[in-house]
Coordinates of C-alpha atoms and ligand atoms in Angstrom, one line a residue:
X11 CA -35.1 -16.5 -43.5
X12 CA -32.1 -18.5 -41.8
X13 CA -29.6 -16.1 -41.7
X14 CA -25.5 -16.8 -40.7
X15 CA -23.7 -14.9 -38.6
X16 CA -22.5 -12.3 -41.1
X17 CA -18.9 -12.0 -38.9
X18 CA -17.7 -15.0 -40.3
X19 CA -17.4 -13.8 -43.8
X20 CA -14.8 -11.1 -42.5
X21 CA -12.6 -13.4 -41.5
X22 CA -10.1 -15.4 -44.0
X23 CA -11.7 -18.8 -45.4
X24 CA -9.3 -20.9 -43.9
X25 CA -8.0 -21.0 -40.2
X26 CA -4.0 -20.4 -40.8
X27 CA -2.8 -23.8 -39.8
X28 CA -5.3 -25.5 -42.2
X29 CA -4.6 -23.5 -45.0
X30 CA -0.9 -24.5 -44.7
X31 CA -2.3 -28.2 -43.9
X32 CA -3.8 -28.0 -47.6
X33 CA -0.7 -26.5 -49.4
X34 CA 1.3 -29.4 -47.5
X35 CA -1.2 -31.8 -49.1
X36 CA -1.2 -30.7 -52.4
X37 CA 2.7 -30.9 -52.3
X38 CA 2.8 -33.7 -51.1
X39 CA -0.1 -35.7 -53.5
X40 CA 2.2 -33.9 -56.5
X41 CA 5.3 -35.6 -54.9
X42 CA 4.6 -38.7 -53.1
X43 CA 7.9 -39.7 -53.1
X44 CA 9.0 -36.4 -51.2
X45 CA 9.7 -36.5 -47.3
X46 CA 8.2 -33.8 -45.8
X47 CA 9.4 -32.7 -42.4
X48 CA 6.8 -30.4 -40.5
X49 CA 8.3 -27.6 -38.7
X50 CA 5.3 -25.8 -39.0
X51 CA 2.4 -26.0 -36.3
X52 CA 3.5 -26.2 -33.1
X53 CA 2.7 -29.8 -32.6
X54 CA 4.8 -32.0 -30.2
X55 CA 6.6 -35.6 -31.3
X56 CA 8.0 -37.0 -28.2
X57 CA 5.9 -39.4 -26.8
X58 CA 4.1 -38.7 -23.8
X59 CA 6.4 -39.3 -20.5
X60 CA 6.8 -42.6 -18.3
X61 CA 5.0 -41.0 -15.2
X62 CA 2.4 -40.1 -17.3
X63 CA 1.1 -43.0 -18.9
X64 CA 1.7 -44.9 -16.1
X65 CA -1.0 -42.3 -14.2
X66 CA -3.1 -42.5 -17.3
X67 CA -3.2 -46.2 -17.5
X68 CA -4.1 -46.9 -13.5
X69 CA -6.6 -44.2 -14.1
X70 CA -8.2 -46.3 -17.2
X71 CA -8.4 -49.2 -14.2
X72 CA -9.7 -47.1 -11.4
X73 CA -12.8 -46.4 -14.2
X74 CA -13.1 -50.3 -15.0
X75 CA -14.4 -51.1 -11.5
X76 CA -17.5 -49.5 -9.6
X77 CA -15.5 -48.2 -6.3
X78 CA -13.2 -46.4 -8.4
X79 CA -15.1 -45.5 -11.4
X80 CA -15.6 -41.7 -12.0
X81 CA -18.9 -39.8 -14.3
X82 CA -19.2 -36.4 -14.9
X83 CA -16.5 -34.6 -12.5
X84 CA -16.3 -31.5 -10.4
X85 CA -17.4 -28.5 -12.4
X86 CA -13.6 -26.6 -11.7
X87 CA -11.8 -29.9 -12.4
X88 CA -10.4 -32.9 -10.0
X89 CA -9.1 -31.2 -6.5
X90 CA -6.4 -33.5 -6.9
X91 CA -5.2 -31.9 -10.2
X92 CA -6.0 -27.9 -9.3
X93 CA -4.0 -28.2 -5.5
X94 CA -0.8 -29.7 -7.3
X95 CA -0.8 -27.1 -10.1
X96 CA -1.9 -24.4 -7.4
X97 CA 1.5 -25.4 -5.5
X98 CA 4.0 -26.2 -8.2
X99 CA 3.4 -23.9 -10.4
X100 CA 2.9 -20.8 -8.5
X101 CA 2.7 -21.0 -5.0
X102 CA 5.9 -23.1 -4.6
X103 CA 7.7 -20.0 -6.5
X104 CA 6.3 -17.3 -4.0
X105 CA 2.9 -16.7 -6.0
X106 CA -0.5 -16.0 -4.1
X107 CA -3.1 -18.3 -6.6
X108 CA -5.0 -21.0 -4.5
X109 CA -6.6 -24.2 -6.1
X110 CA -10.4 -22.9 -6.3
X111 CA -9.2 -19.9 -8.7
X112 CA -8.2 -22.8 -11.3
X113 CA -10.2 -24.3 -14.0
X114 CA -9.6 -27.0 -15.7
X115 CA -10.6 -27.5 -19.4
X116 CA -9.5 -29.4 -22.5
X117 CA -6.8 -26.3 -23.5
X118 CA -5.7 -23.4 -23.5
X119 CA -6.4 -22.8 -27.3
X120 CA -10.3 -22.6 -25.9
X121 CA -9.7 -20.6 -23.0
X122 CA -8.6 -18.0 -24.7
X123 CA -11.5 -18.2 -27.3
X124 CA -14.3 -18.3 -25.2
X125 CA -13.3 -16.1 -22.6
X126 CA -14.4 -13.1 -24.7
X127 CA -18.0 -14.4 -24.3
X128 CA -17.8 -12.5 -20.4
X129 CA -17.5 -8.9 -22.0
X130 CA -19.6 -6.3 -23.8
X131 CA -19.7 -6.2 -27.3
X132 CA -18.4 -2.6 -27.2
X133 CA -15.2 -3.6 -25.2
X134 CA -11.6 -2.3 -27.0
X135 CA -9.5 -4.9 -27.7
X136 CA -5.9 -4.8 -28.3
X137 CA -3.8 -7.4 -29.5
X138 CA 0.0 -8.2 -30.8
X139 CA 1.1 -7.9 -34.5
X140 CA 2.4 -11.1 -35.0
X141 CA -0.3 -12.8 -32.7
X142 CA -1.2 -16.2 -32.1
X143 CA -5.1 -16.1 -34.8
X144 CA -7.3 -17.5 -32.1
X145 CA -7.1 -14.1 -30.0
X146 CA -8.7 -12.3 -33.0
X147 CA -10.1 -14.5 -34.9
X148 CA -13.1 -15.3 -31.9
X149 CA -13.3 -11.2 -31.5
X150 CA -14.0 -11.0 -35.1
X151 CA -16.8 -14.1 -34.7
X152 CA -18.2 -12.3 -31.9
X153 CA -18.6 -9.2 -34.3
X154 CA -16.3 -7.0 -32.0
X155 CA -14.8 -5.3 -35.4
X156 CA -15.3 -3.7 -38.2
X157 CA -13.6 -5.3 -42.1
X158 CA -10.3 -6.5 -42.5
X159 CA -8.2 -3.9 -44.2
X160 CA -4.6 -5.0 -45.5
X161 CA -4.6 -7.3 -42.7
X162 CA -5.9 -5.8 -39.7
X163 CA -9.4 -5.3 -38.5
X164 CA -11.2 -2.4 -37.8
X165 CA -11.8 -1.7 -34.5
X166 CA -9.1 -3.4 -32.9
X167 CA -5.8 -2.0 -31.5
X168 CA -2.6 -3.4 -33.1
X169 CA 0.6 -3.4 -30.8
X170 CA 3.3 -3.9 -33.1
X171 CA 6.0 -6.4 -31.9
X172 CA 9.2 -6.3 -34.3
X173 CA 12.9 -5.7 -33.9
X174 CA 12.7 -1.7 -32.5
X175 CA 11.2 -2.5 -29.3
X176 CA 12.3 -6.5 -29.1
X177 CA 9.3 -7.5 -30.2
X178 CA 7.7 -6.8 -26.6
X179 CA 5.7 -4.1 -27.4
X180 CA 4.8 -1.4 -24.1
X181 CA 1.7 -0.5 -23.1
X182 CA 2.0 3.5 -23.9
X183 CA 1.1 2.2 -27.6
X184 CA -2.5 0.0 -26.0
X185 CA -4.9 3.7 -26.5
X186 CA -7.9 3.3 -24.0
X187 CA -8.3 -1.0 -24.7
X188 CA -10.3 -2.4 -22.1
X189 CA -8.9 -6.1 -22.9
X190 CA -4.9 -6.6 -24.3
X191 CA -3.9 -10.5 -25.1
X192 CA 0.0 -10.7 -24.2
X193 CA 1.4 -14.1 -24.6
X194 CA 5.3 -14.7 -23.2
X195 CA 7.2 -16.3 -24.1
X196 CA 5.5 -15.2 -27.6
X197 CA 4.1 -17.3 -29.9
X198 CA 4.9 -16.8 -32.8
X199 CA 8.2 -14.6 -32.3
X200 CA 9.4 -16.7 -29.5
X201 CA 10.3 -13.5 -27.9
X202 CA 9.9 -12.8 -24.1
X203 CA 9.4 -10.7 -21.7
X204 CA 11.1 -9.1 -18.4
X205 CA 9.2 -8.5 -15.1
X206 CA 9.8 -5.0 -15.7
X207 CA 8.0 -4.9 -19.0
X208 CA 4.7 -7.1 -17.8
X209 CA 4.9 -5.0 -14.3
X210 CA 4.4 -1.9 -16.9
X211 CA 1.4 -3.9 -18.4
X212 CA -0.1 -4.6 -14.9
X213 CA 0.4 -0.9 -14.0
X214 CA -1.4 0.3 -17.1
X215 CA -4.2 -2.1 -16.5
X216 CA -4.8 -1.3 -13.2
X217 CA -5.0 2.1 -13.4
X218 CA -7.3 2.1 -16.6
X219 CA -9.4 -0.3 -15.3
X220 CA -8.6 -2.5 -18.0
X221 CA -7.7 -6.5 -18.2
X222 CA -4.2 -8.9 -19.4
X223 CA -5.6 -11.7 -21.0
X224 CA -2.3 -13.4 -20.5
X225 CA -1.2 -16.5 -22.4
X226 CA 1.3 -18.8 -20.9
X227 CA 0.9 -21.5 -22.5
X228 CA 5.1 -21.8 -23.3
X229 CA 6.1 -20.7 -19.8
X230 CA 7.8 -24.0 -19.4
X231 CA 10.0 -23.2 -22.0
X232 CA 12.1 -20.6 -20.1
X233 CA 15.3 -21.1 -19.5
X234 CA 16.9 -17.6 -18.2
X235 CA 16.7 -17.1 -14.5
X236 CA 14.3 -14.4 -13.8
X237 CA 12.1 -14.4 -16.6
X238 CA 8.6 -14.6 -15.5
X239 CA 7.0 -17.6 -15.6
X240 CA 3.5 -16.1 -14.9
X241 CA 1.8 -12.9 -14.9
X242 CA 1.5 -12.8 -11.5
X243 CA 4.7 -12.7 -10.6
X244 CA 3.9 -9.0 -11.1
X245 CA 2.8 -7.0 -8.2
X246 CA -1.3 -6.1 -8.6
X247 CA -1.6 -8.6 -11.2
X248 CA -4.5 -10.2 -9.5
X249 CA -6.7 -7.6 -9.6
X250 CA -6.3 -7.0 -13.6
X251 CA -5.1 -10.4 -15.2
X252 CA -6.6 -13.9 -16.4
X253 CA -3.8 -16.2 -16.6
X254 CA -4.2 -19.3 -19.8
X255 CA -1.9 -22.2 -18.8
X256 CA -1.7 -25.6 -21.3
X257 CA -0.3 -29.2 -21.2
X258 CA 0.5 -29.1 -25.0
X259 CA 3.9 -27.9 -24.8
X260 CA 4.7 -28.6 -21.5
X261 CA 3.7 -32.4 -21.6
X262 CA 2.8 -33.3 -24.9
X263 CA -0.6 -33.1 -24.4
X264 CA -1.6 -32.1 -27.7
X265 CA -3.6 -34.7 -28.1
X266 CA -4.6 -35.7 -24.9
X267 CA -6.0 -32.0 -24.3
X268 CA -6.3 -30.4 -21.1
X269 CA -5.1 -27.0 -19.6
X270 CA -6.2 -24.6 -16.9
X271 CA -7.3 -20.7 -16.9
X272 CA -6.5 -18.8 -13.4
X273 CA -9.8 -16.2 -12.6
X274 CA -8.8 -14.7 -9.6
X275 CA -11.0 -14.1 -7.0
X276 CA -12.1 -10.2 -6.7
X277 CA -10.9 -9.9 -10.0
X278 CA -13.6 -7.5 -11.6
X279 CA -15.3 -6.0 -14.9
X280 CA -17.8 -3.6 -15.0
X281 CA -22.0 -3.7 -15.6
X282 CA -23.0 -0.5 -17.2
X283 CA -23.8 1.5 -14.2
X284 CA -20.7 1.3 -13.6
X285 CA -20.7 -1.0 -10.3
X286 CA -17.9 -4.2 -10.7
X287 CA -18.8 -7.6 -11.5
X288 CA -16.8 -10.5 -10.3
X289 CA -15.3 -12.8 -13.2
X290 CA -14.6 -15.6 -11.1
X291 CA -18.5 -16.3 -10.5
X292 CA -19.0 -15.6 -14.3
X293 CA -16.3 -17.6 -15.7
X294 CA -17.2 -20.5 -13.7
X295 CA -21.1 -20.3 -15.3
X296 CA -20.0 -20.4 -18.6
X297 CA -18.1 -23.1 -17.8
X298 CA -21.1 -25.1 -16.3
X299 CA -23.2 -24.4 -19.1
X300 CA -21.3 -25.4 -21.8
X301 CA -18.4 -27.9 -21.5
X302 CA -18.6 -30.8 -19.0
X303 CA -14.9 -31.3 -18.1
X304 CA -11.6 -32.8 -19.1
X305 CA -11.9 -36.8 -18.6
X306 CA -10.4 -38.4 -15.5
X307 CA -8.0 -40.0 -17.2
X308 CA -6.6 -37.3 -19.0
X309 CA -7.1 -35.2 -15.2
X310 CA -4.7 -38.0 -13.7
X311 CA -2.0 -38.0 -16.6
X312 CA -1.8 -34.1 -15.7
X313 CA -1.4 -34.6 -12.6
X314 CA 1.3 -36.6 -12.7
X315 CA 3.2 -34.0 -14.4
X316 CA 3.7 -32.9 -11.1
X317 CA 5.3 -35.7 -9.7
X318 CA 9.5 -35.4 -9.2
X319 CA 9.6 -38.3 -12.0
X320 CA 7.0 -36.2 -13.9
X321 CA 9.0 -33.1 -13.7
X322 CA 12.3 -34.1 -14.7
X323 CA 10.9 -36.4 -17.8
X324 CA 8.8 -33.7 -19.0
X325 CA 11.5 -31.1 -18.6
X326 CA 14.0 -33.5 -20.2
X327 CA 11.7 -33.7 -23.6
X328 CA 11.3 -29.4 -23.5
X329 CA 15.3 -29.5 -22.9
X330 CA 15.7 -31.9 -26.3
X331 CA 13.2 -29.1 -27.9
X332 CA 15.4 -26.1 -27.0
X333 CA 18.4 -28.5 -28.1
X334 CA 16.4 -28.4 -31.8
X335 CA 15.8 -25.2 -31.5
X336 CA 19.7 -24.4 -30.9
X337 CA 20.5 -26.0 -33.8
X338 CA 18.5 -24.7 -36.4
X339 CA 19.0 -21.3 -34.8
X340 CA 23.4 -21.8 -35.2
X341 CA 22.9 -23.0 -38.5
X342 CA 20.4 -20.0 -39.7
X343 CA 22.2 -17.4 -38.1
X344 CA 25.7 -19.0 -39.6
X345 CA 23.5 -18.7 -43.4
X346 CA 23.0 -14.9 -42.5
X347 CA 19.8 -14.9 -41.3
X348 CA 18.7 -12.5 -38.1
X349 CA 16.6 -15.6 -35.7
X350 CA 15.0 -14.2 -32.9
X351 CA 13.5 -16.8 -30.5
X352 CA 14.8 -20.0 -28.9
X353 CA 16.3 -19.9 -25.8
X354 CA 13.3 -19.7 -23.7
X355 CA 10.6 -20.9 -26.4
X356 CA 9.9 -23.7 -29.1
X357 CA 9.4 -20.7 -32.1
X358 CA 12.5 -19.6 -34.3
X359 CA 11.1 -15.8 -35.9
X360 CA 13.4 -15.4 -38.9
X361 CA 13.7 -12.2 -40.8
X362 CA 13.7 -13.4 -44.5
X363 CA 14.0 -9.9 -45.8
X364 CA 11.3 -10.6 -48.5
X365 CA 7.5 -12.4 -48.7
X366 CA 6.8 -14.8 -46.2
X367 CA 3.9 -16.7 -48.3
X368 CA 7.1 -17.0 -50.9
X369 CA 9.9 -18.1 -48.7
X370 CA 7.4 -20.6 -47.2
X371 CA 6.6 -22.4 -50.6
X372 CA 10.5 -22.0 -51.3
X373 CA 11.1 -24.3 -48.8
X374 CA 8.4 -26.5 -48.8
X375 CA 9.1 -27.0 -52.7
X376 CA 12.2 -26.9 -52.6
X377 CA 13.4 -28.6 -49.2
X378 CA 10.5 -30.7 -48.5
X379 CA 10.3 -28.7 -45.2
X380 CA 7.1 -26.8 -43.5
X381 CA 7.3 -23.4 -41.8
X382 CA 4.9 -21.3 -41.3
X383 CA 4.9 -17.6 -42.9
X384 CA 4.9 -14.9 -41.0
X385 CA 1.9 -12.7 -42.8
X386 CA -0.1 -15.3 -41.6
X387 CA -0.1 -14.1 -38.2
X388 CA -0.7 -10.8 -39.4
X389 CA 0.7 -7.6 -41.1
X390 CA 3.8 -7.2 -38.8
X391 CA 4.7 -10.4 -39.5
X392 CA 5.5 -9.9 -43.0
X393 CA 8.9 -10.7 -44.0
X394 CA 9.5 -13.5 -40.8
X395 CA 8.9 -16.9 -41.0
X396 CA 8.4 -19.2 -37.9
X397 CA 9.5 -22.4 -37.0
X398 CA 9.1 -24.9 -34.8
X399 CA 11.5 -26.7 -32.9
X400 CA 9.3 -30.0 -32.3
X401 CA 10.2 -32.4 -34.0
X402 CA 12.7 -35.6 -33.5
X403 CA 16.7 -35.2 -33.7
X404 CA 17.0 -36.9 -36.9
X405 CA 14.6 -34.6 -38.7
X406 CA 15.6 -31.1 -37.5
X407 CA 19.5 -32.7 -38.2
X408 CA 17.7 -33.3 -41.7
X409 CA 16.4 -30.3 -42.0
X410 CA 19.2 -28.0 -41.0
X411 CA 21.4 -29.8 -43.7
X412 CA 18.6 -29.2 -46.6
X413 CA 18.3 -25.5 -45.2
X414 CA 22.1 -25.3 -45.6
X415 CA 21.8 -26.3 -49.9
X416 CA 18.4 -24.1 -50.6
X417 CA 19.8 -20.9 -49.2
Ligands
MLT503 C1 0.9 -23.0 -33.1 O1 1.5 -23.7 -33.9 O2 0.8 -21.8 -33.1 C2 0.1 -23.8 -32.0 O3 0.3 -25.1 -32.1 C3 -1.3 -23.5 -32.1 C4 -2.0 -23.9 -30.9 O4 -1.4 -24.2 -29.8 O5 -3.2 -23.9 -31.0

């Protein structure tokens, strides 16, 4: 008899984002006249900057001849790609991570999904309430918990993130997890953290023994001096953390895909008996096995982000998102509502003081705009909704002005 992997009926039909893809849809084929404005996923708009099509383009020439032409690449990514990342984005701010402790991939979103395939099956895992699905979601597949009850699985610890402890929850509430996901600035509250919160997290982990699966995926986002940008900014976080950086936000690389996950080296789990296992080694065979690289030309668009041009345009387009996100956040706060987020990320977290599934088909019938509820990211996150701040200046203006009539 075939038989499926019974874990997947445990989990909701729909991934979140496609459910609210097919309510949008329905909507709209009900009102084909209506224009919708998205301000749900976190999908970028802006194009992708100067610097980096320019790389991308001579990179599509360098393959059209045979000197320059590149197959399959190295197995951890281009050196060219991992040295400027190892420099600019950590050790140019003081941060010991070298090149050959980066790997490149097509994401984030799939670094953090398959990176659970280097534990036990009877690992604890504790997560955020609101979190981002994908941390759970892959747990569940993997059939590392029990049912989902009201919302939350069995088996997992929930840290809940809401307005009592700023939505940065502290590790006295993790029990004995082995694994915690943090993800700062937060998606979906938009919230972050301090260095004295994480360092709390990196203490815990060390001295359990445990591991930060730590999502930065919207570090570039931070505005506030101080703030950190990476986990390891914290002292001892190399010997408990794996660190998820992505393009998407930072570049507009959505669609282009391509990210990078930081295994340290010495960073350790443990066999059975007991004795540590390095993740580095491990990491980097699950990689060989079973994905064969971000493309050359997407490798050399990254790259480029690095450049000074590359820098300033791509921290120019993140600067027009915060200026979004200002302006929905004045004009929600002005209506009454409490907006946590912005600032330092692309997610507004409003309270709505009432169901988030309902508020979210309020506005989409009624405004023609998308957000995306706050149950959806789990049982804490009833009550919020969250929106995005990518989209162009016309639309959020647009927006914020049919915002301003429904409520
Ligand atoms: C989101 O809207 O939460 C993100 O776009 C999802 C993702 O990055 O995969």
């Amino acid at each position: 008899m075939l038989h499926v992997n019974e874990n997947y009926s445990k989990i909701q039909a729909s991934y979140l984002f496609t459910e609210i893809a097919h309510r949008v849809s329905a909507h709209q084929a009900a009102n084909p006249d209506a224009k919708i404005i998205r301000l749900g996923i976190g999908d970028v708009t802006e194009p992708l900057c100067d610097a980096v099509v320019k790389a991308m383009h001579k990179a599509v020439d360098d393959e059209a001849t045979r000197k320059d032409f590149h197959g399959y690449g190295p197995e951890q990514g281009y050196a060219f790609l991992r040295e400027k990342a190892a420099k600019v984005d950590f050790q140019d701010r003081g941060i010991d991570i070298a090149a050959d402790e980066i790997f490149v991939s097509d994401g984030a979103k799939c670094d953090c999904g398959n990176i659970q395939e280097l534990f036990g099956h009877d690992v604890k895992i504790a997560v955020g309430d609101p979190v981002y699905p994908v941390y759970v979601d892959t747990n569940v597949m993997a059939g590392r918990t029990g049912a989902n009850d009201g919302g939350r699985y069995a088996g997992l610890v929930y840290l809940t993130c809401d307005a009592s402890n700023g939505f940065v929850p502290g590790p006295e509430s993790a029990g004995g997890a082995d694994i915690v996901y943090l993800c700062y600035p937060n998606n979906p509250t938009g919230a972050v953290a301090t260095k004295e919160q994480l360092q709390k997290w990196v203490d815990w982990a060390n001295a359990n023994k445990s591991l930060i699966l730590f999502d930065a995926a919207y570090e570039a986002f931070i505005r506030t001096p101080g703030i950190p940008h990476s986990i390891y900014e914290c002292e001892g976080a190399r010997s408990c953390a794996i660190e998820f950086r992505s393009y998407s936000k930072t570049a507009g690389f959505t669609g282009v895909r391509c990210g990078y996950t930081v295994v340290p080296k010495g960073l350790v789990a443990y066999a059975k008996d007991g004795s540590p296992v390095e993740l580095r080694p491990m990491w980097t065979r699950r990689q060989t096995t079973k994905f064969n690289g971000a493309s050359y030309i997407t490798q050399r668009g990254a790259e480029a982000i690095y450049s000074p041009e590359g820098q300033a345009q791509t921290k120019a387009t993140i600067d027009f998102y915060l200026e979004n996100g200002r302006l929905m956040k004045e004009a929600l706060s002005a209506l009454g509502y409490e907006v946590t987020g912005g600032g330092n990320s692309p997610y507004l977290w409003v309270n709505v003081k009432g169901d988030s599934w309902e508020f979210f088909d309020k506005l989409l019938k009624k405004a023609n705009v998308v957000t995306t509820p706050g149950a959806g990211f789990g049982r804490a996150g009833e009550g919020y909704i969250r929106i995005s701040s990518f989209n162009s200046r016309e639309n959020v203006l647009e927006a914020v002005e049919r915002l301003k009539k429904v409520l």
